[in-house]
Amino acid sequence: MDSHSSPSSKKVRSPGGSSGGSNNRGSGGQTVKFARRTSSGRYVSLSRDDIDVPDEISGDYMNYTVHIPPTPDNQPMDGSVAVKAEEQYVANSLFTGGFNSVTRAHLMDKVIESEVSHPQMAGAKGSACAMPACDGKVMKDERGVDVTPCACRFKICRDCYMDAQNGTGLCPGCKEPYKMGDDYDEVPDYSSGALPLPAPDDSKGNMSVMKRNQNGEFDHNRWLFETKGTYGYGNAFIPQDGGDERNEGIQGGVIETMDKEWKPLSRKTPVPAAILSPYRLLTAIRFVVLGFFLTWRLQHKNEDAIWLWFMSVTCELWFAFSWILDQIPKLCPVNRSTDLQALWDKFDMPSPTNPTGRSDLPGVDMFVSTADPEKEPPLVTANTILSILAVDYPVDKIACYISDDGGALLTFEAMAEACSFADLWVPFCRKHDIEPRNPESYFSVKGDPTKNKSRSDFVKDRRKIKREYDEFKVRINGLPDSIRRRSDAFNAREEMKMLKHMRESGADPMEPIKVQKATWMADGTHWPGTWAVPSRDHAKGDHAGILQVMLKPPSSDVLMGCADDKIIDFTDVDIRLPMFVYMSREKRQGYDHNKKAGAMNALVRCSAILSNGPFMLNLDCDHYIYNCKAVREGMCFMMDRGGEGICYIQFPQRFEGIDPSDRYANHNTVFFDGNMRALDGVQGPVYVGTGTMFRRFALYGFDPPNPDKDHKVGSEMQNLGPSDFDPDLDVNLLPKRFGNSTLLAESIPVAEFQARPLADHPAIKYGRRPGALRQPREPLDAATVAEAVSVISCWYEDKTEWGDRVGWIYGSVTEDVVTGYRMHNRGWHSVYCITKRDAFRGSAPINLTDRLHQVLRWATGSVEIFFSRNNAFLATRKLKFLQRMAYLNVGIYPFTSIFLVVYCFLPALSLLSGHFIVQTLNVAFLIYLLIISICLILLAILEVRWSGVGLEEWWRNEQFWLISGTSAHLAAVVQGLLKVIAGIEISFTLTSKSAGDENEDVYSELYLVKWTSLMIPPIVIGMMNILSIAVAFSRTVYSAIPEWSKFIGGAFFSFWVLAHLYPFAKGLMGRRGKTPTIVFVWSGLIAITLSLLWISINPPKGGTPATLNGGFIFP
């Protein structure tokens, strides 16, 4: 592989060319054949040789090719029409394929029941082909205008045009040879500031076709870069200083004016010393006092209750160790800010060489994952997709992908409906600067919608778009019933056909008719994914890979709307939509698909083939973009000086729909605003699974660039190969690491090059020249999409390093933490980006049981990390010390639950036994306890100051720490130990569920009581402490010599435990007022009865019946 290849998004292919290369043809292995389905419904094989798949696949690795030779049905056409025809074919085709199967392109004239109008969308309406007996659609341009390849304007579809070209070469309308009309003459375009240069000759192949952009015009910028040419001012040729005209002296290609003052795109601001210095000092004081306190506790045993002393000291030693692991990484918190104006000036501002202001920002591929439309409502996912499509970023640099791991037709058609509604929603957001750009959230915002809106037509436009959105929601909600009714009708039709056939063939009419209950698409064909009635090849874990380009890549030039195009006037508004792809990876029985991590890796490979954005942003289906400039905020760090060493940008998670009191600490602000901000000052925050912008090259398992390493001169302007970053990686062994896709291997150095910041500062060692990313993206062709189908097949990862070193890491429930740890362990840094307006928002479970199960999953993943090779004890030296401690805490914190449960029982045991953890309340013990408590309070206050967390939020976090520590964390430790030691896997699931009220309470789920085994330990702890207080109080009151000091000491710690369990108790009681008063009366009577029973069985020492019958004396 040439490490100095052109930094284009992928290898250039002519529409009829091969994309797999002929070198793999001779190697034995898997062969993927490609077939097209024409508009008439017939499948045409496009393989030169009908190669049968062998029964036994030989060789170490399975090879495949996606080959489209120039057969009579696939000949290269004239550039402009050929590109438009190929693009339209790809956008209107549903690609399927997989293991031991032919990759098919299913041409769909109808994707959803409703009408589609946007020209970029699959199934867009168009004129009918004028050829007899043809039901195809006429080719369209970017505005949806019919493309007529002949000057006579005869309307013809793509397939008929190809047949005419390959046959007589005459237009069926005028019977003359095809010639371009006036609208398609090659007119020089000087809008980009490029001077007219002659196109290269065809001696090296069909260069004029390969170098054309989406508009069919010759792309001079791309030709310049690939031929090492240059532009000057007028006729002047301006080399770089010290350069040679005859060699690669001009590596810049396009000359940019460098007279502007260099500005940083981001700034790192330390926490004020007035807050941070006392914080560090108090941490040191508490550390020293803890040492003295534990030494005193070890030296002063309680001889009366040595067992109680031993249990308490053991727990206190562990708590001190756990506090050190949690506190030490917090000593270096930082704040960061971005300069969006400087980013625009550097990458988007028009200049003499870029008069149209074409963006030089790198591309971003956005991933959304979903698995089950029943658990993850399609309307929620559709709103997330709409917020992505409307993001404030260059439209041609954005590509959105959704992974449907369930392969459901409901999700597919919901996404198609979302694309159809985006035709109105996205331009509306751009026209009126709407925030947030999730329509459900926007129309639910309380307040004046006209605030800061100055356009006179805003109210009218908002009223129209609100009505359209309501209709959109009704269509989404009606999809399940629509799909069911459609499938029932088609299945009934198939049964009638079968019955008619049986009658004609003379079969027994009493024999039952066996017709598969299939799920049918809107165009009247079988859905290749999961059916409502599962069958072979159509079940959740057994279906083909599916790929549909629902929105084809937009043109690189702005496309303004018109007053009469839509129901809203979009004049002077860009109406383009970003590229959007639906993907459902292949699943087969017997394969481990690795859940979400496997789906994310399939998205990485698929996007590398189709768009190859050097950065990737992943979101859960219920997390939407709340700040439309969030991507630009993250890009300020990636494109700034030192950005080449950043592996990912982590944004904080913010949630909606949380109860005002945040009973179960769902906002988790202590972690997101405290711990993560502190880690940002070390080596970077941990990866938390969503709201993260990745550098694609870092996710491929490579080490960060080393500025001290000597590279050949001018390496900052060139493409470095994978071996330049990983000396142990032989180019010939790329298939072992990444698989056998040639396009995927070629995309790796391209992604690395495009992700570099601009080389406009001497301190930037790995940079790229300005203007390198302004060339248009190559249009998609069928061969490219077919290869993308191949890389999402179930067998592709076999004998590769996907999931082990490359991509998301397998083998853990919390694959996100492990993936981030692997990158930090290779020396990468991450950045925490807190924006003034929340970047993303999502939903979180507010029900107690759901919250506990969420925490159980996290804690189980941490236990798995502790017992795996991802334990930070085994990290390399590239992981900084404080970062290592933070990752150690990630794997160790669940084990604190063992000691926490014991310590929560100690107050009850102390009260019941009449002994305390110390023999006497010594003055030294009280002083140490007082200093430790005061330091803890002051540390909390200072942490609230530098992190911005509210004191009440801090207290809620402390409460839920004890609740989860005595329930979910303990269950995770038990589950992990049984799995490691005995290989037994235990699942803690819901056993029963009580329904909530049928009113429209927003927080109705908060009051649902769902029983789960996780609730047993906290309930026992709470009951034991309540009863022990009652028993100890009664015993102390009726004793001859009351020992109030021991009672007060034990009761104080019992109240400490009960105060932390208060939210848990409220969750068990459900809605306020629902628990009858008699329950509390009965509870009190039972407690008093048990306490009196204990006194009768075990009377106090020295007590007599006469004493017990007498009065009592308060101290």
CSV table of C-alpha atoms in Angstrom, one decimal, residues 597-958:
chain,number,residue,atom,x,y,z
A,597,ALA,CA,-19.5,-3.5,20.7
A,598,GLY,CA,-19.9,-5.7,17.6
A,599,ALA,CA,-22.5,-3.4,16.2
A,600,MET,CA,-20.2,-0.3,16.7
A,601,ASN,CA,-17.3,-2.1,15.0
A,602,ALA,CA,-19.6,-2.9,12.0
A,603,LEU,CA,-20.5,0.7,11.8
A,604,VAL,CA,-16.8,1.7,11.8
A,605,ARG,CA,-16.0,-0.6,8.9
A,606,CYS,CA,-19.1,0.3,6.9
A,607,SER,CA,-18.5,4.0,7.3
A,608,ALA,CA,-14.8,3.6,6.4
A,609,ILE,CA,-15.9,2.2,3.0
A,610,LEU,CA,-18.7,4.7,2.3
A,611,SER,CA,-17.6,8.1,3.8
A,612,ASN,CA,-14.4,7.5,5.8
A,613,GLY,CA,-14.9,10.5,8.1
A,614,PRO,CA,-11.6,10.9,10.1
A,615,PHE,CA,-13.7,11.5,13.2
A,616,MET,CA,-16.7,9.6,14.6
A,617,LEU,CA,-19.3,10.6,17.1
A,618,ASN,CA,-21.4,7.9,18.7
A,619,LEU,CA,-24.8,8.5,20.4
A,620,ASP,CA,-27.3,6.2,22.0
A,621,CYS,CA,-30.7,6.2,20.3
A,622,ASP,CA,-32.2,8.3,23.2
A,623,HIS,CA,-29.4,10.9,23.3
A,624,TYR,CA,-29.9,13.7,20.9
A,625,ILE,CA,-27.9,16.8,20.0
A,626,TYR,CA,-29.1,19.6,22.2
A,627,ASN,CA,-26.4,22.1,21.0
A,628,CYS,CA,-26.2,22.2,17.2
A,629,LYS,CA,-22.6,23.6,17.5
A,630,ALA,CA,-21.4,20.7,19.7
A,631,VAL,CA,-19.5,19.1,16.8
A,632,ARG,CA,-17.7,22.4,16.1
A,633,GLU,CA,-16.9,22.7,19.8
A,634,GLY,CA,-15.2,19.3,19.8
A,635,MET,CA,-13.4,20.1,16.6
A,636,CYS,CA,-11.8,23.1,18.2
A,637,PHE,CA,-9.7,20.7,20.3
A,638,MET,CA,-9.0,18.2,17.5
A,639,MET,CA,-7.8,20.9,15.1
A,640,ASP,CA,-5.8,22.9,17.7
A,641,ARG,CA,-2.1,22.7,18.4
A,642,GLY,CA,-1.5,19.3,20.0
A,643,GLY,CA,-4.8,17.9,18.8
A,644,GLU,CA,-3.0,15.2,16.8
A,645,GLY,CA,-2.5,13.3,20.2
A,646,ILE,CA,-6.1,13.4,21.2
A,647,CYS,CA,-8.0,10.1,20.8
A,648,TYR,CA,-11.5,11.3,21.7
A,649,ILE,CA,-13.5,14.2,23.0
A,650,GLN,CA,-15.9,13.2,25.8
A,651,PHE,CA,-18.9,15.4,26.4
A,652,PRO,CA,-20.8,15.2,29.7
A,653,GLN,CA,-24.1,13.3,29.8
A,654,ARG,CA,-27.1,15.4,30.6
A,655,PHE,CA,-30.6,14.0,31.2
A,656,GLU,CA,-34.2,15.0,30.8
A,657,GLY,CA,-37.3,13.8,32.6
A,658,ILE,CA,-35.6,13.4,36.0
A,659,ASP,CA,-37.7,14.2,39.0
A,660,PRO,CA,-36.9,17.6,40.5
A,661,SER,CA,-35.4,16.2,43.7
A,662,ASP,CA,-33.3,13.7,41.7
A,663,ARG,CA,-34.0,11.1,44.3
A,664,TYR,CA,-31.6,8.5,43.0
A,665,ALA,CA,-28.9,10.8,41.7
A,666,ASN,CA,-29.7,10.1,38.1
A,667,HIS,CA,-28.0,13.3,36.9
A,668,ASN,CA,-24.7,11.9,38.4
A,669,THR,CA,-23.3,15.4,38.4
A,670,VAL,CA,-20.6,14.5,41.0
A,671,PHE,CA,-19.1,12.2,38.5
A,672,PHE,CA,-19.6,14.2,35.3
A,673,ASP,CA,-18.7,17.6,36.7
A,674,GLY,CA,-16.3,16.5,39.4
A,675,ASN,CA,-14.4,13.3,38.6
A,676,MET,CA,-14.3,13.8,34.9
A,677,ARG,CA,-13.3,17.4,35.1
A,678,ALA,CA,-10.4,16.4,37.4
A,679,LEU,CA,-9.2,13.6,35.1
A,680,ASP,CA,-9.2,16.1,32.2
A,681,GLY,CA,-6.2,17.6,34.0
A,682,VAL,CA,-4.3,14.3,34.0
A,683,GLN,CA,-4.6,12.2,30.8
A,684,GLY,CA,-8.2,12.7,30.1
A,685,PRO,CA,-11.7,11.5,31.0
A,686,VAL,CA,-12.8,7.9,30.7
A,687,TYR,CA,-15.1,6.9,27.8
A,688,VAL,CA,-18.6,6.6,29.1
A,689,GLY,CA,-20.3,5.1,26.1
A,690,THR,CA,-22.2,7.9,24.4
A,691,GLY,CA,-21.6,11.6,23.5
A,692,THR,CA,-18.0,10.9,22.4
A,693,MET,CA,-16.1,12.1,19.3
A,694,PHE,CA,-13.4,9.6,18.3
A,695,ARG,CA,-10.4,9.9,16.1
A,696,ARG,CA,-10.8,7.0,13.7
A,697,PHE,CA,-7.1,6.4,13.5
A,698,ALA,CA,-6.8,6.0,17.3
A,699,LEU,CA,-9.7,3.6,17.4
A,700,TYR,CA,-7.9,1.4,14.8
A,701,GLY,CA,-5.4,0.5,17.5
A,702,PHE,CA,-2.4,2.7,16.5
A,703,ASP,CA,-0.1,4.6,18.8
A,704,PRO,CA,-0.2,8.4,18.9
A,705,PRO,CA,2.3,10.3,16.7
A,706,ASN,CA,5.7,10.8,18.4
A,707,PRO,CA,7.0,14.4,17.7
A,708,ASP,CA,10.5,13.3,18.7
A,709,LYS,CA,10.7,10.6,16.0
A,710,ASP,CA,12.6,11.6,12.9
A,711,HIS,CA,10.5,11.2,9.7
A,712,LYS,CA,11.5,12.1,6.2
A,713,VAL,CA,11.5,15.7,5.3
A,714,GLY,CA,8.0,17.1,4.7
A,715,SER,CA,6.3,14.3,6.6
A,716,GLU,CA,3.8,16.8,8.0
A,717,MET,CA,2.5,17.3,4.5
A,718,GLN,CA,2.4,13.6,3.5
A,719,ASN,CA,0.3,10.5,4.1
A,720,LEU,CA,2.1,8.3,6.6
A,721,GLY,CA,1.4,4.6,6.3
A,722,PRO,CA,0.3,2.4,9.2
A,723,SER,CA,3.9,1.1,9.6
A,724,ASP,CA,5.1,4.6,10.4
A,725,PHE,CA,3.0,4.6,13.5
A,726,ASP,CA,3.3,0.9,14.4
A,727,PRO,CA,6.7,-0.5,13.4
A,728,ASP,CA,5.6,-4.0,14.2
A,729,LEU,CA,2.9,-3.9,11.6
A,730,ASP,CA,3.8,-5.2,8.3
A,731,VAL,CA,1.7,-3.9,5.4
A,732,ASN,CA,1.3,-7.4,4.2
A,733,LEU,CA,-0.3,-8.3,7.5
A,734,LEU,CA,-3.0,-5.7,7.3
A,735,PRO,CA,-5.6,-8.4,6.6
A,736,LYS,CA,-4.7,-10.1,9.9
A,737,ARG,CA,-5.6,-7.0,11.8
A,738,PHE,CA,-8.3,-5.3,9.8
A,739,GLY,CA,-9.7,-8.0,7.5
A,740,ASN,CA,-9.4,-8.6,3.8
A,741,SER,CA,-11.2,-5.5,2.5
A,742,THR,CA,-8.8,-3.6,0.2
A,743,LEU,CA,-10.9,-0.4,0.4
A,744,LEU,CA,-10.8,-0.5,4.2
A,745,ALA,CA,-7.0,-0.9,4.3
A,746,GLU,CA,-6.6,2.0,1.8
A,747,SER,CA,-8.8,4.2,3.9
A,748,ILE,CA,-6.6,4.0,7.0
A,749,PRO,CA,-3.8,6.4,6.0
A,750,VAL,CA,-6.4,8.7,4.4
A,751,ALA,CA,-8.3,9.0,7.7
A,752,GLU,CA,-5.0,9.7,9.5
A,753,PHE,CA,-4.0,12.4,7.1
A,754,GLN,CA,-7.4,14.1,7.1
A,755,ALA,CA,-7.6,14.2,10.9
A,756,ARG,CA,-4.5,16.3,11.2
A,757,PRO,CA,-4.7,20.0,12.3
A,758,LEU,CA,-3.5,22.6,9.8
A,759,ALA,CA,0.3,23.0,9.6
A,760,ASP,CA,0.0,26.7,10.3
A,761,HIS,CA,2.2,26.8,13.4
A,762,PRO,CA,5.8,25.8,14.0
A,763,ALA,CA,4.8,23.7,17.0
A,764,ILE,CA,2.5,21.5,14.9
A,765,LYS,CA,4.7,18.5,13.8
A,766,TYR,CA,2.0,16.5,12.2
A,767,GLY,CA,-0.2,18.8,10.1
A,768,ARG,CA,-1.7,19.1,6.7
A,769,ARG,CA,-1.7,22.0,4.3
A,770,PRO,CA,-4.7,24.4,4.2
A,771,GLY,CA,-7.3,23.6,1.6
A,772,ALA,CA,-6.6,19.9,1.4
A,773,LEU,CA,-10.1,18.9,2.3
A,774,ARG,CA,-12.1,21.2,0.1
A,775,GLN,CA,-12.4,18.8,-2.8
A,776,PRO,CA,-15.8,17.3,-3.3
A,777,ARG,CA,-16.6,13.8,-2.0
A,778,GLU,CA,-16.7,11.1,-4.7
A,779,PRO,CA,-20.2,9.9,-5.5
A,780,LEU,CA,-21.1,6.4,-4.3
A,781,ASP,CA,-21.2,3.5,-6.7
A,782,ALA,CA,-22.7,0.1,-6.4
A,783,ALA,CA,-19.4,-1.7,-6.0
A,784,THR,CA,-18.5,0.5,-3.0
A,785,VAL,CA,-21.8,-0.2,-1.3
A,786,ALA,CA,-21.5,-3.9,-2.1
A,787,GLU,CA,-18.1,-4.0,-0.4
A,788,ALA,CA,-19.6,-2.2,2.6
A,789,VAL,CA,-22.2,-5.0,2.8
A,790,SER,CA,-19.3,-7.5,2.9
A,791,VAL,CA,-17.5,-5.9,5.8
A,792,ILE,CA,-20.6,-6.1,8.0
A,793,SER,CA,-21.0,-9.8,7.4
A,794,CYS,CA,-20.8,-12.2,10.4
A,795,TRP,CA,-17.6,-13.9,9.2
A,796,TYR,CA,-15.6,-10.8,8.4
A,797,GLU,CA,-14.0,-10.5,11.9
A,798,ASP,CA,-12.8,-14.1,12.0
A,799,LYS,CA,-9.1,-14.3,12.6
A,800,THR,CA,-8.7,-10.6,12.8
A,801,GLU,CA,-8.0,-8.2,15.7
A,802,TRP,CA,-11.4,-6.5,15.7
A,803,GLY,CA,-12.6,-6.4,19.2
A,804,ASP,CA,-9.2,-7.3,20.6
A,805,ARG,CA,-7.0,-4.4,19.5
A,806,VAL,CA,-9.0,-2.6,16.8
A,807,GLY,CA,-12.3,-0.8,17.5
A,808,TRP,CA,-14.6,-1.3,20.4
A,809,ILE,CA,-13.1,-4.0,22.7
A,810,TYR,CA,-15.0,-7.2,23.4
A,811,GLY,CA,-15.4,-9.3,26.5
A,812,SER,CA,-16.9,-6.8,28.9
A,813,VAL,CA,-20.4,-5.5,29.7
A,814,THR,CA,-18.8,-2.1,30.0
A,815,GLU,CA,-17.0,-2.1,26.6
A,816,ASP,CA,-16.9,1.7,26.7
A,817,VAL,CA,-14.5,1.9,29.7
A,818,VAL,CA,-12.2,-0.8,28.3
A,819,THR,CA,-12.1,0.8,24.9
A,820,GLY,CA,-11.0,4.1,26.4
A,821,TYR,CA,-8.5,2.4,28.7
A,822,ARG,CA,-6.8,0.7,25.8
A,823,MET,CA,-6.3,4.0,24.0
A,824,HIS,CA,-5.0,5.7,27.1
A,825,ASN,CA,-2.7,2.8,27.7
A,826,ARG,CA,-1.1,3.4,24.3
A,827,GLY,CA,-0.3,7.0,25.2
A,828,TRP,CA,-3.3,8.8,23.8
A,829,HIS,CA,-4.9,11.7,25.6
A,830,SER,CA,-8.6,12.6,25.8
A,831,VAL,CA,-10.3,15.9,26.5
A,832,TYR,CA,-13.5,16.8,28.4
A,833,CYS,CA,-15.6,19.3,26.6
A,834,ILE,CA,-18.2,21.1,28.8
A,835,THR,CA,-20.2,23.5,26.7
A,836,LYS,CA,-22.2,26.5,27.9
A,837,ARG,CA,-25.2,25.0,26.4
A,838,ASP,CA,-25.5,21.2,27.0
A,839,ALA,CA,-24.1,19.4,24.0
A,840,PHE,CA,-26.3,16.3,24.2
A,841,ARG,CA,-29.3,15.3,26.3
A,842,GLY,CA,-30.9,12.0,26.9
A,843,SER,CA,-33.1,10.0,29.2
A,844,ALA,CA,-32.3,8.0,32.3
A,845,PRO,CA,-34.4,5.5,34.4
A,846,ILE,CA,-36.1,7.3,37.4
A,847,ASN,CA,-37.6,4.1,38.8
A,848,LEU,CA,-35.7,2.6,41.7
A,849,THR,CA,-35.5,-0.9,40.3
A,850,ASP,CA,-34.5,0.2,36.8
A,851,ARG,CA,-31.8,2.5,38.4
A,852,LEU,CA,-30.4,-0.4,40.5
A,853,HIS,CA,-30.2,-2.7,37.4
A,854,GLN,CA,-28.4,0.0,35.5
A,855,VAL,CA,-25.9,0.4,38.3
A,856,LEU,CA,-25.6,-3.4,38.5
A,857,ARG,CA,-24.6,-3.6,34.8
A,858,TRP,CA,-21.9,-1.0,35.3
A,859,ALA,CA,-20.6,-2.6,38.5
A,860,THR,CA,-20.6,-6.1,36.8
A,861,GLY,CA,-18.4,-4.6,34.0
A,862,SER,CA,-16.0,-3.2,36.6
A,863,VAL,CA,-15.6,-6.6,38.3
A,864,GLU,CA,-14.9,-8.1,34.9
A,865,ILE,CA,-12.3,-5.5,34.2
A,866,PHE,CA,-10.6,-6.2,37.6
A,867,PHE,CA,-10.3,-9.9,36.7
A,868,SER,CA,-9.1,-9.3,33.2
A,869,ARG,CA,-5.9,-8.2,31.5
A,870,ASN,CA,-7.5,-4.7,31.4
A,871,ASN,CA,-6.7,-4.3,35.0
A,872,ALA,CA,-4.7,-1.0,35.5
A,873,PHE,CA,-2.2,-3.0,37.6
A,874,LEU,CA,-1.0,-4.4,34.2
A,875,ALA,CA,-0.9,-1.1,32.4
A,876,THR,CA,2.1,0.2,30.5
A,877,ARG,CA,4.3,3.1,31.4
A,878,LYS,CA,2.4,5.3,29.0
A,879,LEU,CA,-0.5,5.4,31.4
A,880,LYS,CA,0.2,8.3,33.9
A,881,PHE,CA,0.2,7.5,37.6
A,882,LEU,CA,-2.9,9.5,38.5
A,883,GLN,CA,-4.7,8.1,35.5
A,884,ARG,CA,-3.7,4.6,36.6
A,885,MET,CA,-5.2,5.2,40.0
A,886,ALA,CA,-8.4,6.3,38.4
A,887,TYR,CA,-8.7,3.2,36.4
A,888,LEU,CA,-7.8,1.1,39.4
A,889,ASN,CA,-10.7,2.7,41.2
A,890,VAL,CA,-13.0,1.8,38.3
A,891,GLY,CA,-12.2,-1.9,38.8
A,892,ILE,CA,-12.0,-1.9,42.6
A,893,TYR,CA,-15.0,0.2,43.7
A,894,PRO,CA,-17.6,-2.6,43.6
A,895,PHE,CA,-15.6,-4.5,46.2
A,896,THR,CA,-16.2,-1.7,48.7
A,897,SER,CA,-19.7,-3.0,48.9
A,898,ILE,CA,-18.5,-6.0,51.0
A,899,PHE,CA,-17.1,-3.8,53.7
A,900,LEU,CA,-19.9,-1.3,53.4
A,901,VAL,CA,-22.6,-3.9,54.1
A,902,VAL,CA,-20.6,-5.1,57.1
A,903,TYR,CA,-20.1,-1.6,58.4
A,904,CYS,CA,-23.8,-0.8,58.0
A,905,PHE,CA,-24.6,-3.8,60.3
A,906,LEU,CA,-22.1,-2.7,62.9
A,907,PRO,CA,-24.3,0.0,64.5
A,908,ALA,CA,-27.1,-2.6,64.9
A,909,LEU,CA,-24.8,-5.2,66.3
A,910,SER,CA,-23.3,-2.6,68.6
A,911,LEU,CA,-26.7,-1.6,70.0
A,912,LEU,CA,-27.9,-5.2,70.4
A,913,SER,CA,-24.7,-6.4,72.1
A,914,GLY,CA,-24.3,-3.4,74.3
A,915,HIS,CA,-20.7,-2.9,73.1
A,916,PHE,CA,-19.2,-0.1,70.9
A,917,ILE,CA,-16.4,-0.3,68.3
A,918,VAL,CA,-14.1,1.2,71.0
A,919,GLN,CA,-14.0,0.2,74.6
A,920,THR,CA,-14.5,3.8,75.9
A,921,LEU,CA,-15.2,7.0,74.1
A,922,ASN,CA,-11.7,8.3,74.4
A,923,VAL,CA,-10.9,12.0,73.9
A,924,ALA,CA,-8.3,11.1,71.2
A,925,PHE,CA,-10.9,9.0,69.3
A,926,LEU,CA,-13.4,11.9,69.4
A,927,ILE,CA,-10.8,14.4,68.3
A,928,TYR,CA,-9.6,12.3,65.4
A,929,LEU,CA,-13.3,11.7,64.4
A,930,LEU,CA,-14.0,15.4,64.6
A,931,ILE,CA,-11.1,16.4,62.4
A,932,ILE,CA,-11.8,13.8,59.8
A,933,SER,CA,-15.5,14.9,59.6
A,934,ILE,CA,-14.6,18.6,59.4
A,935,CYS,CA,-12.1,17.9,56.6
A,936,LEU,CA,-14.7,15.8,54.8
A,937,ILE,CA,-17.2,18.7,55.0
A,938,LEU,CA,-14.7,21.3,53.9
A,939,LEU,CA,-13.5,19.1,51.0
A,940,ALA,CA,-17.1,18.7,49.9
A,941,ILE,CA,-17.7,22.5,50.0
A,942,LEU,CA,-14.5,23.2,48.0
A,943,GLU,CA,-15.3,20.5,45.5
A,944,VAL,CA,-18.7,22.0,45.1
A,945,ARG,CA,-17.0,25.3,44.3
A,946,TRP,CA,-14.6,24.2,41.6
A,947,SER,CA,-16.9,21.6,40.0
A,948,GLY,CA,-20.1,23.6,40.1
A,949,VAL,CA,-22.0,20.8,41.7
A,950,GLY,CA,-24.8,21.7,44.1
A,951,LEU,CA,-24.5,20.7,47.7
A,952,GLU,CA,-27.9,18.9,47.5
A,953,GLU,CA,-26.6,17.0,44.5
A,954,TRP,CA,-23.5,16.0,46.4
A,955,TRP,CA,-25.7,14.7,49.3
A,956,ARG,CA,-27.9,12.8,46.9
A,957,ASN,CA,-24.8,11.2,45.4
A,958,GLU,CA,-23.7,10.2,48.9
